């Protein structure tokens, strides 16, 4: 309630003030209209007396001031008119207004007349300005003084003896203008700073707020300075900047120092900053230890970076000014001077410095490393950074070179890059690792040496290694999958055409990923396996021109590596995946003509099938892959081949569901009949398989009959198609009578099923019959085989 | 006018050699011819083209060319006027991300834009959810058969669907032994009773016509390693199904360049009786 009441009081005070002000203004205007100067000045004085109040906050005071300001403009107009007409002389007026009873109204009126005085050029501008700025010292109350001086600054702006201005010349030089503004600025700053120390201690925070409302009044002076034509680089360097900095440093006020440094950087051109970098930077360490220097310094560096890219012509200036060295040492000094600066602040400074360096010295990797090294130094001795602000800054720091060079290799060349990353906690390390991977994927960067691969994987170990912390449980399953998939994608980017180096890369990757936990391996092993298989293909293609023996040594090494890698996976347990990978390797070994290796891989696959595959659906897929792979192999001698085919057929016949059994067994028939030139063609065993499959189909049909359902006619039609297939291929064991029997069987089944007719089976059968018809008509060698079939 | 058409022709020729940036590629001029009757009436009254201009365009065989460039009418609005609906079907599969490849080739990604394709038939082995989501973003009507590496167990082993006058079947193909064997695939085709069978697994593009229909293998969209095929080039297939005709466009990435091939199939009366 209290603040509200106070606010209401203030509101009332303001309203009263405005009321009285308007009242006096009214009479003042009447006096002016009737050319009664004496009354007019009296009312003007009374009107301006309202500004003497101490009960308004700066915000409200400003409202009152603005009204007074408007009225004063009219008074000024009146003075201008009257002096032009010659009713009064300016000199007289200048004396006359000083008769006002109170000092504040007196000074406001004096400034107003002063403005007219300068305009009339009856006295040198510099003398009037000097007089005014000195007289204003009479007001030492901060708020009133600030507004009075602000008024002075406002009315004198267009009357400064600047170069090119009508008030320059004779005794008036631009130096006088600068001197005037600087003096006004200094006095205003003093008032502004003093404000902090007046009034009760309990309202310190409130005063801070009030002061920041007033800061633009002070800053306005700097703006005026920057607008002066006469302030060229030399002038700025010799006079303006040193004088401002002197005031800034000496005022020893946190708020003022922060604001004014900010102001200097913003209002003066970047070119000036570059040329006076040393002077400007030397001020930073002298500021109060509580000043938020990092923001200001970052602002300066950001501005300079932007300036550097604005045009190519300015870059040499940066080199000439040794901007990097100066900024670098300034950053160092500031950090030394401000012991309490939080680590996030320190990193922010380095981020700005790094951005600056990237823009101006993109070729100087040593600079970049120097900055990262300095960061490491600041971070060392501390435990992992967990402050979220600081980690965000470190990520910005580490991402900047990636974005700039679009090539991770650059970062990998910086010895201090991984050291900075070491200071990240696990979660942030993962975030950063993901950024690195995304960068590589986006720019399609290949990492083509084993050393770099090693560095890179060490860098992103947060994703590759298993973390021993308990937070694993909290980890979101989806996130984890996404992370690991990105690692898997990354592995494909680690490649080179040089076979020897590629092998080293694969070994390196393997070394790293095996440090991962069981959950990681299911994601990371397959890409490594396929990288190695690709390398094998590559070697095979080269086989012609490289010494055969040498190659096969590498091949054997690769197969060894593959074996060990997949083994890790099968113990994880991801047996299904391991089985598929073993089969891929077996086929690759087959292509290389390595029988024992191939046999070993198949053995591993079979062991996994026997010991680990429990789910019937998984079994079906696995068995199809086993048969499909085996069917394509030609490396085996009769004995090995028999063992393997026997096993595969055995597995097929032991599947749980009869239809699956039947299909797997008839698929096995292809193991004994390979269509290629010198492929196996064992017609008898094909027939054995088909008969066995047919028996299973019969059994399935009977089981169905006991259940009273139908639906396995399809199996018979599939069998019929298989018979036709081998008939077509010229297997002498397939007789037309067997086919006739099958067709009859199917017809009976379909008819007996009539009540629950299966349209898909009917369609399958009729398309099969059409197929037979087609071949009979077509004739030729295939047609001959069909001739004996009567439909 | 003549010069303008000449220019268009050249442009079309050029586009056919290099990769078209917008799907579909130039549509054949026979296509225009088959539709003459249907279009002339409708377009004439629809006021989209003057009859004279239409005649010139038909003679030069670039009618569809222009419409597909959306210079006259966007292809979607054009379709409403056609007697048969023209449908684009993307067949894609065996991406093996991230086991065997990091991602789809950038060139393919820039060609496959959402909203141009009506159906996707995917032969499986995506292998992860991100890829599923990506395909879904291209076209919500997504059909997937399960490959042996797919983690999503909900994909069926095979699937049939009807698009226009065609019945299509979809299967990954690792179940069909010997792998990639056309006679065995033909058996599956008889079993599913489909005009077009789309399968994968071998990572090699194939479009094969036999007495009972067409077997298409879109290959591997990422050019993934395969034990069956050496030197796999990334490829996918776009089918333009229109009435009784299907035009198969094969997009293949060879040495960094996209090559497009066109194969025409027509459904005969013989196969129609299957319905």
mmCIF file with all atom_site columns, C-alpha atoms in Angstrom, chain A residues 567-672:
data_model
loop_
_atom_site.group_PDB
_atom_site.id
_atom_site.type_symbol
_atom_site.label_atom_id
_atom_site.label_alt_id
_atom_site.label_comp_id
_atom_site.label_asym_id
_atom_site.label_entity_id
_atom_site.label_seq_id
_atom_site.pdbx_PDB_ins_code
_atom_site.Cartn_x
_atom_site.Cartn_y
_atom_site.Cartn_z
_atom_site.occupancy
_atom_site.B_iso_or_equiv
_atom_site.pdbx_formal_charge
_atom_site.auth_seq_id
_atom_site.auth_comp_id
_atom_site.auth_asym_id
_atom_site.auth_atom_id
_atom_site.pdbx_PDB_model_num
ATOM 1   C CA . UNK A 1 567 ? 31.909 -61.220 -31.437 1.00 0.00 ? 567 UNK A CA 1
ATOM 2   C CA . UNK A 1 568 ? 31.641 -58.222 -29.152 1.00 0.00 ? 568 UNK A CA 1
ATOM 3   C CA . UNK A 1 569 ? 28.159 -57.681 -30.480 1.00 0.00 ? 569 UNK A CA 1
ATOM 4   C CA . UNK A 1 570 ? 26.993 -61.255 -30.029 1.00 0.00 ? 570 UNK A CA 1
ATOM 5   C CA . UNK A 1 571 ? 27.921 -61.148 -26.374 1.00 0.00 ? 571 UNK A CA 1
ATOM 6   C CA . UNK A 1 572 ? 26.087 -57.877 -25.900 1.00 0.00 ? 572 UNK A CA 1
ATOM 7   C CA . UNK A 1 573 ? 23.439 -59.416 -26.600 1.00 0.00 ? 573 UNK A CA 1
ATOM 8   C CA . UNK A 1 574 ? 22.249 -58.491 -30.041 1.00 0.00 ? 574 UNK A CA 1
ATOM 9   C CA . UNK A 1 575 ? 22.347 -61.977 -31.507 1.00 0.00 ? 575 UNK A CA 1
ATOM 10  C CA . UNK A 1 576 ? 20.036 -61.271 -34.431 1.00 0.00 ? 576 UNK A CA 1
ATOM 11  C CA . UNK A 1 577 ? 22.161 -58.416 -35.672 1.00 0.00 ? 577 UNK A CA 1
ATOM 12  C CA . UNK A 1 578 ? 25.342 -60.400 -35.091 1.00 0.00 ? 578 UNK A CA 1
ATOM 13  C CA . UNK A 1 579 ? 23.943 -63.297 -37.104 1.00 0.00 ? 579 UNK A CA 1
ATOM 14  C CA . UNK A 1 580 ? 23.159 -61.058 -40.079 1.00 0.00 ? 580 UNK A CA 1
ATOM 15  C CA . UNK A 1 581 ? 26.610 -59.505 -39.931 1.00 0.00 ? 581 UNK A CA 1
ATOM 16  C CA . UNK A 1 582 ? 28.282 -62.935 -39.734 1.00 0.00 ? 582 UNK A CA 1
ATOM 17  C CA . UNK A 1 583 ? 26.380 -63.967 -42.848 1.00 0.00 ? 583 UNK A CA 1
ATOM 18  C CA . UNK A 1 584 ? 27.522 -60.820 -44.664 1.00 0.00 ? 584 UNK A CA 1
ATOM 19  C CA . UNK A 1 585 ? 31.112 -61.602 -43.720 1.00 0.00 ? 585 UNK A CA 1
ATOM 20  C CA . UNK A 1 586 ? 30.756 -65.227 -44.753 1.00 0.00 ? 586 UNK A CA 1
ATOM 21  C CA . UNK A 1 587 ? 29.662 -64.141 -48.187 1.00 0.00 ? 587 UNK A CA 1
ATOM 22  C CA . UNK A 1 588 ? 32.475 -61.606 -48.410 1.00 0.00 ? 588 UNK A CA 1
ATOM 23  C CA . UNK A 1 589 ? 34.965 -64.344 -47.504 1.00 0.00 ? 589 UNK A CA 1
ATOM 24  C CA . UNK A 1 590 ? 33.370 -66.510 -50.147 1.00 0.00 ? 590 UNK A CA 1
ATOM 25  C CA . UNK A 1 591 ? 33.937 -63.764 -52.698 1.00 0.00 ? 591 UNK A CA 1
ATOM 26  C CA . UNK A 1 592 ? 37.588 -63.601 -51.650 1.00 0.00 ? 592 UNK A CA 1
ATOM 27  C CA . UNK A 1 593 ? 37.881 -67.360 -52.083 1.00 0.00 ? 593 UNK A CA 1
ATOM 28  C CA . UNK A 1 594 ? 38.696 -67.998 -48.433 1.00 0.00 ? 594 UNK A CA 1
ATOM 29  C CA . UNK A 1 595 ? 36.905 -71.249 -47.596 1.00 0.00 ? 595 UNK A CA 1
ATOM 30  C CA . UNK A 1 596 ? 37.965 -71.723 -43.983 1.00 0.00 ? 596 UNK A CA 1
ATOM 31  C CA . UNK A 1 597 ? 37.204 -68.128 -43.096 1.00 0.00 ? 597 UNK A CA 1
ATOM 32  C CA . UNK A 1 598 ? 33.812 -68.357 -44.675 1.00 0.00 ? 598 UNK A CA 1
ATOM 33  C CA . UNK A 1 599 ? 33.103 -71.638 -42.894 1.00 0.00 ? 599 UNK A CA 1
ATOM 34  C CA . UNK A 1 600 ? 34.085 -70.090 -39.593 1.00 0.00 ? 600 UNK A CA 1
ATOM 35  C CA . UNK A 1 601 ? 31.689 -67.165 -40.052 1.00 0.00 ? 601 UNK A CA 1
ATOM 36  C CA . UNK A 1 602 ? 28.870 -69.495 -40.975 1.00 0.00 ? 602 UNK A CA 1
ATOM 37  C CA . UNK A 1 603 ? 29.639 -71.652 -37.966 1.00 0.00 ? 603 UNK A CA 1
ATOM 38  C CA . UNK A 1 604 ? 29.332 -68.592 -35.749 1.00 0.00 ? 604 UNK A CA 1
ATOM 39  C CA . UNK A 1 605 ? 26.050 -67.707 -37.382 1.00 0.00 ? 605 UNK A CA 1
ATOM 40  C CA . UNK A 1 606 ? 24.725 -71.248 -36.912 1.00 0.00 ? 606 UNK A CA 1
ATOM 41  C CA . UNK A 1 607 ? 25.787 -71.283 -33.267 1.00 0.00 ? 607 UNK A CA 1
ATOM 42  C CA . UNK A 1 608 ? 23.919 -68.056 -32.685 1.00 0.00 ? 608 UNK A CA 1
ATOM 43  C CA . UNK A 1 609 ? 20.903 -69.512 -34.450 1.00 0.00 ? 609 UNK A CA 1
ATOM 44  C CA . UNK A 1 610 ? 20.941 -72.608 -32.297 1.00 0.00 ? 610 UNK A CA 1
ATOM 45  C CA . UNK A 1 611 ? 21.636 -70.923 -29.009 1.00 0.00 ? 611 UNK A CA 1
ATOM 46  C CA . UNK A 1 612 ? 20.063 -67.503 -29.164 1.00 0.00 ? 612 UNK A CA 1
ATOM 47  C CA . UNK A 1 613 ? 17.124 -67.472 -31.554 1.00 0.00 ? 613 UNK A CA 1
ATOM 48  C CA . UNK A 1 614 ? 14.067 -68.344 -29.537 1.00 0.00 ? 614 UNK A CA 1
ATOM 49  C CA . UNK A 1 615 ? 11.364 -66.276 -31.168 1.00 0.00 ? 615 UNK A CA 1
ATOM 50  C CA . UNK A 1 616 ? 9.703  -68.143 -34.005 1.00 0.00 ? 616 UNK A CA 1
ATOM 51  C CA . UNK A 1 617 ? 9.322  -65.048 -36.171 1.00 0.00 ? 617 UNK A CA 1
ATOM 52  C CA . UNK A 1 618 ? 12.984 -64.170 -35.768 1.00 0.00 ? 618 UNK A CA 1
ATOM 53  C CA . UNK A 1 619 ? 13.845 -67.736 -36.640 1.00 0.00 ? 619 UNK A CA 1
ATOM 54  C CA . UNK A 1 620 ? 11.949 -67.531 -39.915 1.00 0.00 ? 620 UNK A CA 1
ATOM 55  C CA . UNK A 1 621 ? 13.800 -64.410 -41.020 1.00 0.00 ? 621 UNK A CA 1
ATOM 56  C CA . UNK A 1 622 ? 17.130 -65.848 -39.889 1.00 0.00 ? 622 UNK A CA 1
ATOM 57  C CA . UNK A 1 623 ? 16.614 -69.123 -41.703 1.00 0.00 ? 623 UNK A CA 1
ATOM 58  C CA . UNK A 1 624 ? 15.733 -67.360 -44.924 1.00 0.00 ? 624 UNK A CA 1
ATOM 59  C CA . UNK A 1 625 ? 18.894 -65.314 -44.658 1.00 0.00 ? 625 UNK A CA 1
ATOM 60  C CA . UNK A 1 626 ? 20.957 -68.420 -43.937 1.00 0.00 ? 626 UNK A CA 1
ATOM 61  C CA . UNK A 1 627 ? 19.516 -70.307 -46.912 1.00 0.00 ? 627 UNK A CA 1
ATOM 62  C CA . UNK A 1 628 ? 19.782 -67.274 -49.172 1.00 0.00 ? 628 UNK A CA 1
ATOM 63  C CA . UNK A 1 629 ? 23.417 -66.730 -48.255 1.00 0.00 ? 629 UNK A CA 1
ATOM 64  C CA . UNK A 1 630 ? 24.328 -70.375 -48.481 1.00 0.00 ? 630 UNK A CA 1
ATOM 65  C CA . UNK A 1 631 ? 22.666 -70.666 -51.863 1.00 0.00 ? 631 UNK A CA 1
ATOM 66  C CA . UNK A 1 632 ? 25.022 -68.044 -53.247 1.00 0.00 ? 632 UNK A CA 1
ATOM 67  C CA . UNK A 1 633 ? 28.223 -69.622 -51.963 1.00 0.00 ? 633 UNK A CA 1
ATOM 68  C CA . UNK A 1 634 ? 30.531 -71.568 -54.212 1.00 0.00 ? 634 UNK A CA 1
ATOM 69  C CA . UNK A 1 635 ? 33.742 -71.693 -52.234 1.00 0.00 ? 635 UNK A CA 1
ATOM 70  C CA . UNK A 1 636 ? 32.999 -74.874 -50.304 1.00 0.00 ? 636 UNK A CA 1
ATOM 71  C CA . UNK A 1 637 ? 34.217 -78.368 -51.025 1.00 0.00 ? 637 UNK A CA 1
ATOM 72  C CA . UNK A 1 638 ? 31.668 -81.161 -51.049 1.00 0.00 ? 638 UNK A CA 1
ATOM 73  C CA . UNK A 1 639 ? 32.167 -82.124 -47.425 1.00 0.00 ? 639 UNK A CA 1
ATOM 74  C CA . UNK A 1 640 ? 31.788 -78.639 -45.956 1.00 0.00 ? 640 UNK A CA 1
ATOM 75  C CA . UNK A 1 641 ? 28.921 -77.904 -48.223 1.00 0.00 ? 641 UNK A CA 1
ATOM 76  C CA . UNK A 1 642 ? 27.120 -81.047 -47.156 1.00 0.00 ? 642 UNK A CA 1
ATOM 77  C CA . UNK A 1 643 ? 27.533 -80.225 -43.510 1.00 0.00 ? 643 UNK A CA 1
ATOM 78  C CA . UNK A 1 644 ? 26.195 -76.739 -43.969 1.00 0.00 ? 644 UNK A CA 1
ATOM 79  C CA . UNK A 1 645 ? 23.268 -77.591 -46.236 1.00 0.00 ? 645 UNK A CA 1
ATOM 80  C CA . UNK A 1 646 ? 22.333 -80.467 -43.974 1.00 0.00 ? 646 UNK A CA 1
ATOM 81  C CA . UNK A 1 647 ? 22.257 -78.128 -40.992 1.00 0.00 ? 647 UNK A CA 1
ATOM 82  C CA . UNK A 1 648 ? 20.223 -75.527 -42.845 1.00 0.00 ? 648 UNK A CA 1
ATOM 83  C CA . UNK A 1 649 ? 17.653 -78.070 -44.016 1.00 0.00 ? 649 UNK A CA 1
ATOM 84  C CA . UNK A 1 650 ? 17.483 -79.445 -40.492 1.00 0.00 ? 650 UNK A CA 1
ATOM 85  C CA . UNK A 1 651 ? 16.768 -75.995 -39.042 1.00 0.00 ? 651 UNK A CA 1
ATOM 86  C CA . UNK A 1 652 ? 14.107 -75.436 -41.678 1.00 0.00 ? 652 UNK A CA 1
ATOM 87  C CA . UNK A 1 653 ? 12.245 -78.595 -40.813 1.00 0.00 ? 653 UNK A CA 1
ATOM 88  C CA . UNK A 1 654 ? 12.296 -77.658 -37.132 1.00 0.00 ? 654 UNK A CA 1
ATOM 89  C CA . UNK A 1 655 ? 10.535 -74.331 -37.408 1.00 0.00 ? 655 UNK A CA 1
ATOM 90  C CA . UNK A 1 656 ? 7.474  -74.034 -35.241 1.00 0.00 ? 656 UNK A CA 1
ATOM 91  C CA . UNK A 1 657 ? 4.691  -73.378 -37.707 1.00 0.00 ? 657 UNK A CA 1
ATOM 92  C CA . UNK A 1 658 ? 4.026  -75.906 -40.439 1.00 0.00 ? 658 UNK A CA 1
ATOM 93  C CA . UNK A 1 659 ? 3.651  -73.381 -43.283 1.00 0.00 ? 659 UNK A CA 1
ATOM 94  C CA . UNK A 1 660 ? 6.962  -71.757 -42.278 1.00 0.00 ? 660 UNK A CA 1
ATOM 95  C CA . UNK A 1 661 ? 8.541  -75.225 -42.214 1.00 0.00 ? 661 UNK A CA 1
ATOM 96  C CA . UNK A 1 662 ? 7.175  -76.025 -45.640 1.00 0.00 ? 662 UNK A CA 1
ATOM 97  C CA . UNK A 1 663 ? 8.371  -72.781 -47.187 1.00 0.00 ? 663 UNK A CA 1
ATOM 98  C CA . UNK A 1 664 ? 11.834 -72.977 -45.647 1.00 0.00 ? 664 UNK A CA 1
ATOM 99  C CA . UNK A 1 665 ? 12.251 -76.562 -46.765 1.00 0.00 ? 665 UNK A CA 1
ATOM 100 C CA . UNK A 1 666 ? 11.251 -75.878 -50.355 1.00 0.00 ? 666 UNK A CA 1
ATOM 101 C CA . UNK A 1 667 ? 13.593 -72.877 -50.301 1.00 0.00 ? 667 UNK A CA 1
ATOM 102 C CA . UNK A 1 668 ? 16.339 -75.332 -49.322 1.00 0.00 ? 668 UNK A CA 1
ATOM 103 C CA . UNK A 1 669 ? 15.802 -77.120 -52.617 1.00 0.00 ? 669 UNK A CA 1
ATOM 104 C CA . UNK A 1 670 ? 17.680 -74.231 -54.220 1.00 0.00 ? 670 UNK A CA 1
ATOM 105 C CA . UNK A 1 671 ? 20.759 -75.173 -52.245 1.00 0.00 ? 671 UNK A CA 1
ATOM 106 C CA . UNK A 1 672 ? 21.106 -78.164 -54.528 1.00 0.00 ? 672 UNK A CA 1
#
